[in-house]
Each structure stands twice: as C-alpha cells, then as structure tokens.
C-alpha cells in the first residue's frame, strides 16, 4: 500500500456552494453547465464577478468529474451593463483607486484569461446569450455559439482605456490584424452575430431559446468519443490560444494598466457615458 | 580538375520505376506530373501508400531536373476509402499493433508532412480531384485547385483519434483557430469545395475534367520566370508552413499517437464504422 | 536646474521643407496629412521616392507634435508607374547596378518597412487613392481606406523578381498563406478594392473624393481619447506587425535581393514589359 | 454598495490542513515556507506527492496573503527515492496501468510545471536540500540555492523513459542545447552542486544547515521593496520560463508518455534497477 | 535624368553640432568615435542624456558615411551617477511627474534600445570605460570591451523600480534565466568585469587606457572586409537582439512603467538612497 | 492481404557503394560509423563533398536498420583545407560562377544542415578528429567529442564572406550572442578544444586515438535503452535545433549568398589567402 494518500479534489457540491452568488451549476453525465448571473438576472459587470470567474474556472478545472463544460450568461445579455457601485466603491477613494488597477484589473484579468486556457482538460462550449462586452472569455472557449441578436463589443478605447484585457487580442487572432484595429477604433455599436459568424469569430448563430439545447447536443456529440482521445484533442485545439496568450497578453494588459494608472481611467464614469452618448441600441441594454 | 566527383542524383527513370505501384509519373519541360493510385484506380489509404508518399517526395526532391510538380489522385476521389486489409494485417496482431503506431504512424506521418515542405526547391500544384481525407499533403502544396464536388474531411475525432497528423493543423492555419475547431468536431460530412474556396483553404474550383489542364496552365505560367527568381520565391512562399510545422506538428502528432496507444484506436474498425453510420454521402465513397 | 538641456527635435517647418520635392504636408490640431507626389502629380516610383519615404517617416516620427498621421498619394493612383530614368541611371551601368541592390533596394526597402512601424507613437491612417504597387507601406498603417477603383498589385514575380519587399509578407499575414500565394503567382491584374475589403486587406472603400474627408473624420474620432490611452493603444495595435517584420522580413528581402543579383533583375525592363504585355487596364496607368 | 460580494479565497489554515500529509507550512510576514515530506521524513516520490505538489501550488497561489514562498524538502534529500508501493498499486494492474500514464503522468505532471509558473504573483525561492530527481519544479523557481552535496539527476533515459517531464527542458534552457544532451545521456550519477553553480543551473551553494537561514535572508531582502514593484518584477523574471513551457513542454511530455505507453515503462521496475546497478552513491540514497 | 532628386542625408558636421552638449564625435576613414559626457566630464544620467542617446543613434544611423562606430563614455565611469536636478524638475511637480513616465521613460527608453538595433547597418564597438548603470545600450552593441574596474549595475529593483528597461533583458539573454534573476535581486554592488567576461556578458577586459586603442584596432580589423560582406554580417549578428527586443521589451518596459506609476517610483529619491545605504564603492562614484 | 506493397528502402550495400568516393561506412548492431575522406586521406573541402554530405544523410536517414550513427573525419583534421580545383572549375568561369552560388552554395548548404536534423530518428555522435572548418554539421549532432588539438574555425568573415552557412548560427546558440560575435570577428586562429568544452560547444575532449573507442562506448550506452524510448528521446533532444534552423537559417544563408553574389566572394582566392597570411598554425594545415 502506498505510504501516503491522494489529497482529495474539491467536489462540485462544495464549490458550487462557494460560488453560488455568481453562478448556477448543474451536471449531467459529466457535462457541467455553468450560468453566471447577478441577483438571478442578467449579469452586471463588477469587480466581484470579474474575480469570481477565474475562481470558478479554477474550481471547475481541478475536478476530474467534469468532462465537458457549457458556459452561458443569464437572460438576454451576456453582460448587461456594469454594477456602478462596485466600481465606485473602489475608484472614488484615491487610495484604493491606485492599487485597484493591480489587484482588481491586472491580477483578476490575467487569471481570467489564464484559467480558461490552463488547468482544465475538457472542452468548453460557450453560449453567448446576447449582447455584451467581456466576451473574450467566451471566445477563448473551444466552441462558441451565439444568439442571433448578439452584438460583440470592444469598447475599451471609446471608454478611455487601452484595449489590453484580451478581447482585442482575440480579435487580432480571429479577425486579422487589420480588421481588428478597425473594429476596435470604430465599431462602438458592436459586431452583429451574423458578421461575427462570417468572420470566423464564432461558430453558430441561433435564436436564443435554441442555444442551450444546441450546446447540450454538441456536448453529447463530443462525449461520444473515448476520454483520452477527447482530452488529447483538447490539448491540440487549445495550443494556438495558449501560445497567443503567453506571447502577447502580458504586453497588452500592462499597456492598458499603465495607461489607466496615468490617465486615471475608471469604469463608473464610463458607464455614465454609455447611457448618455451611445444611442438607442446601447441605452436599451443599460436601463434596468 | 577536382580531386573527387559529384555523387549522381537518382534519375526519374529509376525512381518512377521503384515507385510505380503507387504513382504514375510523366515529365515535360521540367514539369513533373505525379498521380497516385491503387491498382490503377482511385487510391485507397493503407500503410503502404502512407509510406510511399514521403518516399516519392524525397526522390522527386533530390532530382534537379524537376522544376515544377503537379500532384493529383486518380479518378473521382482524392482518397476513396481505406484498404482495410492493410490495417488489419498490422492491427490485429497485438505485437505488431503496438509498434505500428510509431513505425507506421509517427515516422511515416512525420516524413510525409516534412518531405512536402523540406528538401525540394520547386513549386507544387496540388489537384484535389474529388472527396477524400488526408488532404493535408495536398493543402501544404503552394497552390491547390479542386474538383467542384470535393469534400474536405477531417475525420480523426469522429473516428476515435486525436486530430494530430497535420490535417487539423492546416485547418488551424487556414480557417482560423475557432472555425477549425468547429469543423473538426462537427463537420463529419466534410467541407464542400466552394466553402473551402471562400474560407481560403484552396485556390480554385473547377469541374473535374478541367483540373489537370488548368494545373498545367499554372505550371507554365510559373515557369515563365527565371529559375533563381522562381526558386527564391518558393522559399518565401513556403516559410510560414515550415515555421508552423516546426513549432506545432510534433506536439500535435505525439498527442494523437499517445491517445492511439492508450485507447488502441485503429483504422480497420473506423472504416467499418464509416460504412454503417455516416449516411449516403459517405457510404457512396466507401463501396467499391 | 538640470546640468544639460534637451536636444530639440526637428520641427515640421524644417522637415517639410527638406522633403518638399516628394511630399506636401499640412497639420491641424496634431493631425498631419502627408501626400506624396511626383512633380505635383501622381507619384512615379523611383529610387528617390523609395528613399524619401523612410526619411519622411523618420522625420515625422521624431516630432512629438504629431498625434495622428494621414498618408495618401496624389490624383488617381497610389503609384502610377515608374520613373524609368531613375532606374536606368543606376541599372545601365554594370558598376553601379550591382551595388544598387544593396544601397537602393536592401537599405531603403528595409528602412521603409521599419520606419512605418518603429519610432512613432501615433496612429496612421492610409488613404489608398487608386491603383498602384508598393501598397505595403500603406497596408502596414493602422487603418487603411481605399478608392473604389483601387487595384492592389503584387507584381514582383511576373516582373522577374522574388516578392520579398514586404507586399507579399503583408498578403501572407492578411490574406492567409494559401490565398496570398495564389494572388502573387496569378493575379497580375490586381485585387480590386471590394475583394480586398472582403478579405480583410483594407478597412473601408469609398469613392475617391470622399476618402480624405473620411480619413479626417477617423482621425478626429481617434483623437477624442486621452493621449496616453491612445499611445498605449497604438503599441498594442502595432505589435503583430512588428513581430511579423522582425521574424520574417529580412529573410524575405534577402531572398529577393540575392535572386536580383544573380538574375540581374531590373526595374527599367519591367516597366517596358508592363506597357507591352498586360492589357488595357495596366497600359492605361502606364501612359503619362 | 456593490450588488454582490467577493468569493473569499481559501485561507492558509484551511489548505495547510488539507495538504498536511505532504507539506508542513509556516508563514511569517507574508513569507510562506513550504516543506514537503513523506511521513515526516525525506520525501519519497509517489503518485500521491506528484499530485499534491500542483495542488499545493494552486492553493498557495490563490491566497493574496502570500508575498514570498520558500520551498524545500526534508532532511538530506530533495527526493530520497520512490515509494515503490505507490507505483506498483497502479502499474501492476494492466487496466489501471494504461490509463495511469494519462491521469497520473500527463495531467499531474503538466499541472506541476504549470502551477509553479502560472497563477501566483510572488517570488519563490527553492532550497534544494540534497540529492534527488524531479528537481525541475525547484529549478523553475525564481531563485535556487542548494546544499553542497546535492546531485542533480536526470535519470529518465537510463530508467527507460524519454526525458519529457520538464527536468530536461530546464537543462536545455540553462545548460545549453549541447551540454544538456550529454548530461541526460551520460551523467547518471548526477551533476554536483558546484558544477551546477558554474553552469548557471542554480544560484548559490551552502552547507545544508545554512540553507534555510539564507533563504529567509533572501526573502527579507526581496520583501523590502514595494509590493507592486515586486510583483511586476516577478512577471518579468518569469516570462522566459512561461514562453519556454508554452512552446515546448507539451511536445516533450507527449513524447515521454507515448513512449511509455508503447514500451510500458514503469517506475517500480526502475527503482529496483537503481538499487542493483548504480553504485554506492546511488544505493546509499535508496536504502531506507 | 530622374524626375526627382534624393533628399540629402544630414551630414556629420550638422548633427555633431546639434548634439554637442552630450557627445564629442570624430570620424576617420568611416570610423566614428562617439563619446558621451556631461559638461565635458563623466556622464551623469538625466532625462536630457536619456533622450539625446536615441537621437544620436538616429542621426548617426542615417548617415551613409559611417562604416563603423565606437561608443564610449568619459573619464572613469560609464555613467557616474545621476543629475538629480534633472529628475527633480520633473518629478517634484505631481502634474509633470505622472506624464513623465510615458514621455521621459517609455518613449525615450524604448527609442534608445530600438535605435541601437534598428536603422543602422554598420558594426558598433562599445567601450565600457568604468562602472555605471544603463550599460544595456553598450551591451546591445556588436562587440563590447570594458575597463578592468568596471562594475555592471542592475539597480532597478533595489532602487524601487521593476527592471524593465532592457538592462535585465540583456542579462536574461547573456547570463541565462537563472543567473540573471539572482544578479538582479542580489548583486547591488555590481558584476565585476572579469566575472562579466567569464559569463559572456562582454568580450574583452583591458586597463582603461588601452581600451580606445583596442577599439580602433578592432574597427580597423572589421573594416578590412568588403563593405557589403560587412553589412550583411552585421544583419546576421544583430538578428537575435532584434528578435529578443521585439518579443519581450515592450512587455518588460510596460511592467516597469506601470509599477512606477502606481508606486510613484522616482529617480531623485533613489540617488539619495545610493549615497546613504550602499557602502564605499558606491558612495565613491556618487560624490562629485 | 494488403492490395499493395511497401516500396523498399535503399539498403546499406547500395548507398555505401554510391557514396564510396566520399565515405567509408561500417555497421555493427545498428551502429553505423561513417567516415568522410578525400582520396582516402584527410578530407579537403570541395563542392563535391559539400553535396555528398547531405546526400549521405538522406540515404542513411531513410534506412530503418540504422539505430545510431557515428560521424567522423579522416586522419588529423576534420577538414584539412580546400580542394582548390573544385572551386576554380566553377568560379573561374563567370557564367558558371554566378549560378554556383545558388546551386552549389544555397541548395547544398541548406540541405546539409536540414538533413542532419530532419528525416532521421536515431542519435548521431560526431567525432571531431582535429582542426577544421565546416564543423557546423558536426556540432548539430546530438553529442560531440573532439580531439584535444582541435581548433574550431569560423573563417567566413576573414575570408570575405558573411557567416551565414550555419557555423555562426550554431555559435550564437551555444556560445551566446555576444561571445559568438567576438569569436567570429576576431578568432581567426580558432577556438581550441578545451575552451570549446568550457563554453558548451562540445561534450568531451580526448586524445585523437581514444575518440572512436569512446564514440562506440557512447553508442552502446545509448542503445541499451528501448528503441521507442530512444527515438522519442531523439525528437526531444533535437527540437531546439530544428526551431533554430527553421527560424533563422534561411535568413542567415541568404545574406551570405547575396553578399557573395555582389562582392563575388570566392573560395579559391580564400584558400590562397589562408596560405599567405595566417601564420604557422594555419599554414601547417594547408600544405599537403
């Protein structure tokens, strides 16, 4: 008998409880569906959810009982808008503000991107259930399907930030160097789902109500194959993403953070601006 | 006078004879047309052809009288189906089976990809003459034209193997990271020629009978330019492929081979499954 | 007080005067419009303009008063044709000819590409005002808009040169490895603006008279954001271009130059051939 | 007030308890000392410890109260020898054996290397307290000091395995391509501490009893600097390791695993061989 | 006759005059010796010299009459200490302070490294004439010889900055990943010339008075070869540096700048600390 | 039974006969010793041997009966000097001269380097049996042992060529960027064996008569391990070389060839210069 024992992994019951304020989880036959939300409705971006996401990926990744993951938002938006109070609490105080860029942007933002790609050995299917920003962690998943009214937003620049958190890096990889720059500088209203499909940013477009059934169908299709074949396939599929992130992400993100530290970019002001300046399509998604 | 002499290269007459069971060759004005076949008809995949292909590229590459190459299959399919007996002979015996993954997959598969790209200094035009798998060695050629009924198949995953032999790596390079994953996981019926053209996977689509004349036309066009200009151009064209293969191929292929060794993936079983499960389009190509 | 003083940068008045034979410049609110020309009309390619371009980028880049740049040609062509006498003066003399490949191709060609990308910290919007070759320095800019009758030419190969000066490298990056090879070998008549747009080579297509107003509109849009955010964004946008050029350009260009030295490729002969062989579309642009 | 709250990190008291069978931990002023052991004495390698190590790095990395880490083994050896029963339990059963290469080699071995480098933002000082294998996770730390009687072992090849788990990759990076190959093929007796120091494999050599005090001294020195300066420094220091691992590790390790699956390399047999064949120096470390 | 003329380069007489407050230049047979200084004596680091250096490299690089360059400091130090007033003028005012990190660190620091490597086609021999920091632009030159009492300093970390300006990146390249980290964290007193020689950081060590004669001897040796052979050789020699800088420098430097913006690292305070804390060897170099 | 058969490989008896003017071969237990020579004595460099080497590597690589290779020269020199007549025959005729740079330098030089690294799956031990140039194909082997009087020569630059054929690239990889440049520019007399050992360029130094016995001992040691473990190990060992060559070799070599085409560098003149200018050590090796 071995002299020592294995340290047990943390089971679903435990981590789903720890994470329940931000995620609803259910698992069938190794397929784990994870739905993020804010107070049970559409997710609002805030520092708390920003950190909970990489925590969730880490918990889910260490659990060998997960064989496939479906990741989705709640209701009609991937992220509906921001939780202004989350940002104001930190950014209004000059003392916490300056450090927040490291602790709440750099660390959590880096871990979000890393934990999608490293530390898990099963495929993830993301279901972009409607318009929103921060789709980068959805687009980094192996397969992505989206609702037909989805708009993909890269609003860092128009919001006074350098686009270094991964969303633009994913655009550079999938849209091409040239098209990505144009979308980032000029497409504040977003890239519609059909154009995103044509450009190779996503894989399928469906009416919202058909998204989850399709995701489960895809999960079942993938799970038909042998476990080790599937896991070796995941490694192959994920390799270009890992190389891209290792080569470029830290450069991108440090440029965003440096600019934010000097310019004192903040989020609360941004969300105000969204409401005022950006027309009906955006306003609609901001009112709650 | 030099103290020693040059070791002569192996001439066309000699290598075309050695390779004749798998290839028909003819050369005019430095343009070498190579057509692979099985018993004179559509090629059937087997370990013997798998090895003959890199051998052919090596013989052809060492011959300075070749200035351009046209590579095509026979009849209505690039590869029609497999020669089941070729696989069974090896895979039914547990002793030869385990070693075959190294000798007949890893070595020959690596050399196939390498010998398309290294060791030759002239352009290759591939003519995909119909549906088939293992199009990766066609897609790695400088220019690729295809019959209008071609279907491009990446059936490793659905056949119980990790997609590491180059076909999927070519997809990642030409279709983009995201679209490649979706095609590999879900498009068992293949990518039709027109979609492949639109996605940048191939260069031209023609009715089958016009393919070879068009290939010769392209070869003549390319040969109009000076030899050294042409050969330096080949180096430039081929560079991204060489970098891709050097950076990623060994990683991909070892993952396929490792999964195959553990799961005991084999080909014979696969060809059976093709016949049973995959509908009219595929069945048609399997019956012979 | 500091013990020493800053060495002043060279101001616009000085460098615009030095460069006036090749460029017309005007600056408003930090936006510098640079229009290249030959004798006030459409630019003709010659060794003098080839060198003046990197010189211009260097002067413009060292001036901290430039916050955005608009780069365009004159009249109906990006580059109309060549200034035959410029090439003949050098290439007819065997002595100057052999060295010209280093001094007038390699050095100036390398600096052109490098100086678009390195040494400046502001966005550049290129306005491709009509058909022409040497669009690579336009395509390397952050955003590119083009006249609706533009044709993008990669005519090195058909003109007896290996395509190593950056135009083809930009094609490989933006069109994909496969499509780029086909365009280079076969599309002597050029890629029309609309196809270039669809393939991600450029960002917008407009009637010629609307190009400059649109470019200024884009410049104003970009300048709305904070200076440091804008400059960090430029670094992020430009990174894939810098990596591409550092990894591959010297390899590409040395292959072109080596072939030219052996084959004695020259430009004057080329321009003659353009006139004779390439049909109405090309002839039209050659006569002056 | 924010609409949601942060998910708390797992605190030291909790994870040190979970991991106590393999690690003893103490923390002072943000410096966490982690000592691995087997039953309180020198560590014996087994599948359990192999998995516990990446688990430990993950727990420690998610805890923002850790500002610096000291990692060391117990007693006179980094790893004394193997826990034969741990390997036999798995490898004697043909059923578990074949899958163990994926679950117990590939997954845990990959996570070990990844979790040293990703997911933590503080420096690690490793203290190699004596001879042993699997020093790769020690050498990947930012600073490494070693006992003067340490021997660095890369015994995969002589033990019938391809050297793909990271130890040899670290040698390639630090010893140079050529010297690494020679050490791997021929230096079964190990590289002594002084030679390792001269070759740049480690940073300092001390008598064993002075190692921990020196490690704490180094930790205090590093902690004198501001937290954000320190953490940005860690990112810079770690970058070449992350790039190396992302580019090469999966290729290396899949080759080891594939060979092990075909050859049926196992560990138990190896530990037997160590005892018989490799002379006094090794035997001494094997008897317990 | 060509339709246009070449824009003349800026000649030595002009740029040596513009730069004379920071540099003394003399040229013989194409060998340009450049000596930097402050008020005619040992150079003191300040924002003015920091900017003058890339300006100098740019002027020198555009001049085709330069065939080889010798770069050296003045007197007994490469850089003796800082010109405190230069930093205080900027850093004492919170308004100028925050922007200085971009304009005076990021832009000038990036251009310094870039302009050593890009835009010039001749070899540079650096002569490190004594102890000092900011040796990175000396170490990036093709050949480096140093006075026997030189100490190489990487004092960013101990001075409260992340080491991202190139000095540490050069260490990572030349000393190895592991040794570089140790030198940066712990060797505040510097690496002596002989150790630097043994580690491959520099090429030759001589008594100070023999350095310049030796540099001219090396320059004459290199100039014996044909100009184009020499210039192609320079490209080959410089390639790994260009790749390193393109891949990693922007990541490194943005991390330094971000940390400096948050922590408010400044130089004046640093120079004070040097005087107080770091012992005789350093103090000696600070008093003036 | 399979429908087709394997194309047989070319056996040792056949290729050793074809290559016998340049190589003596013997094989025992899968270990193939290959000794190159000129007329049975020390090898003299010439275009014929330059081409025969990659031919030999190709023949040897395709033969599955080779499990390990020992490569050595004849007598007291790796390459003693050049066969002047070989070069004069080509280089004296302006017509053949200009093309020879492509056919006899570029093609054969590229294949030499490529064929050492690609297309074979067994380890090679090189035995540098004395002073000589073109040691790059020896240094690229997995293990290298050398006679104690060996001098490693990189004499391209002093011979009027840019150092692009691989020797200098190997120096950059093994000696470090800085030391490599110095050795190339200044060490015309060569790097002695002991210094090469200390710098990591080679693995062992022995008196000449002990070299071959030691090589066989190493070969036997390596062959003790299982075939698939050994071959997977070879892939891992060789990976950094393949990446280096794919990334950089074509750039290096095209720069050499371009310079040679413009400057008309030739070999015959070089060998004359060796005799006249370079002192006793070199003269000794030139007289025959």
XYZ file of N, CA and C in Angstrom, chain B residues 2 4 6, chain F residues 22 38 43-52 79 81-84 86-87 133 271:
72
model
N 38.943 18.780 -60.287
C 38.612 18.439 -58.900
C 39.155 17.057 -58.559
N 37.720 14.921 -56.641
C 36.617 13.952 -56.496
C 35.474 14.353 -57.424
N 31.062 14.488 -58.219
C 29.745 14.571 -57.585
C 29.084 13.195 -57.575
N 33.391 9.328 -51.179
C 33.488 10.325 -50.112
C 33.391 9.744 -48.700
N 38.995 12.295 -48.423
C 39.278 12.652 -49.808
C 40.443 11.784 -50.278
N 40.002 14.844 -45.348
C 39.033 15.449 -46.262
C 39.485 16.854 -46.658
N 39.319 17.158 -47.936
C 39.523 18.504 -48.464
C 38.158 19.008 -48.883
N 37.857 20.222 -48.515
C 36.538 20.762 -48.834
C 36.450 21.071 -50.327
N 35.339 20.695 -50.904
C 35.093 20.998 -52.303
C 33.606 20.891 -52.540
N 33.154 21.361 -53.677
C 31.715 21.318 -53.950
C 31.182 19.878 -53.947
N 32.033 18.946 -54.317
C 31.575 17.555 -54.401
C 31.279 16.970 -53.019
N 32.191 17.216 -52.073
C 31.953 16.715 -50.722
C 30.778 17.472 -50.069
N 30.723 18.758 -50.365
C 29.654 19.601 -49.840
C 28.279 19.030 -50.215
N 28.193 18.521 -51.421
C 26.930 17.921 -51.838
C 26.785 16.489 -51.335
N 27.894 15.765 -51.300
C 27.813 14.358 -50.885
C 27.326 14.232 -49.441
N 38.376 18.855 -41.535
C 38.558 19.216 -42.948
C 39.948 19.835 -43.007
N 41.870 21.286 -45.672
C 41.843 22.567 -46.375
C 40.897 22.368 -47.539
N 40.964 23.233 -48.535
C 40.063 23.078 -49.659
C 40.727 22.379 -50.839
N 39.885 21.794 -51.667
C 40.340 21.278 -52.964
C 40.197 22.443 -53.945
N 41.261 23.217 -54.091
C 41.197 24.443 -54.891
C 40.616 24.220 -56.280
N 38.411 22.237 -57.272
C 36.954 22.095 -57.242
C 36.295 23.457 -57.385
N 36.814 24.419 -56.667
C 36.219 25.753 -56.700
C 36.580 26.487 -57.982
N 37.312 23.607 -40.580
C 36.136 24.473 -40.638
C 34.940 23.601 -40.989
N 41.519 30.296 -50.225
C 42.499 29.291 -49.835
C 43.911 29.797 -50.079
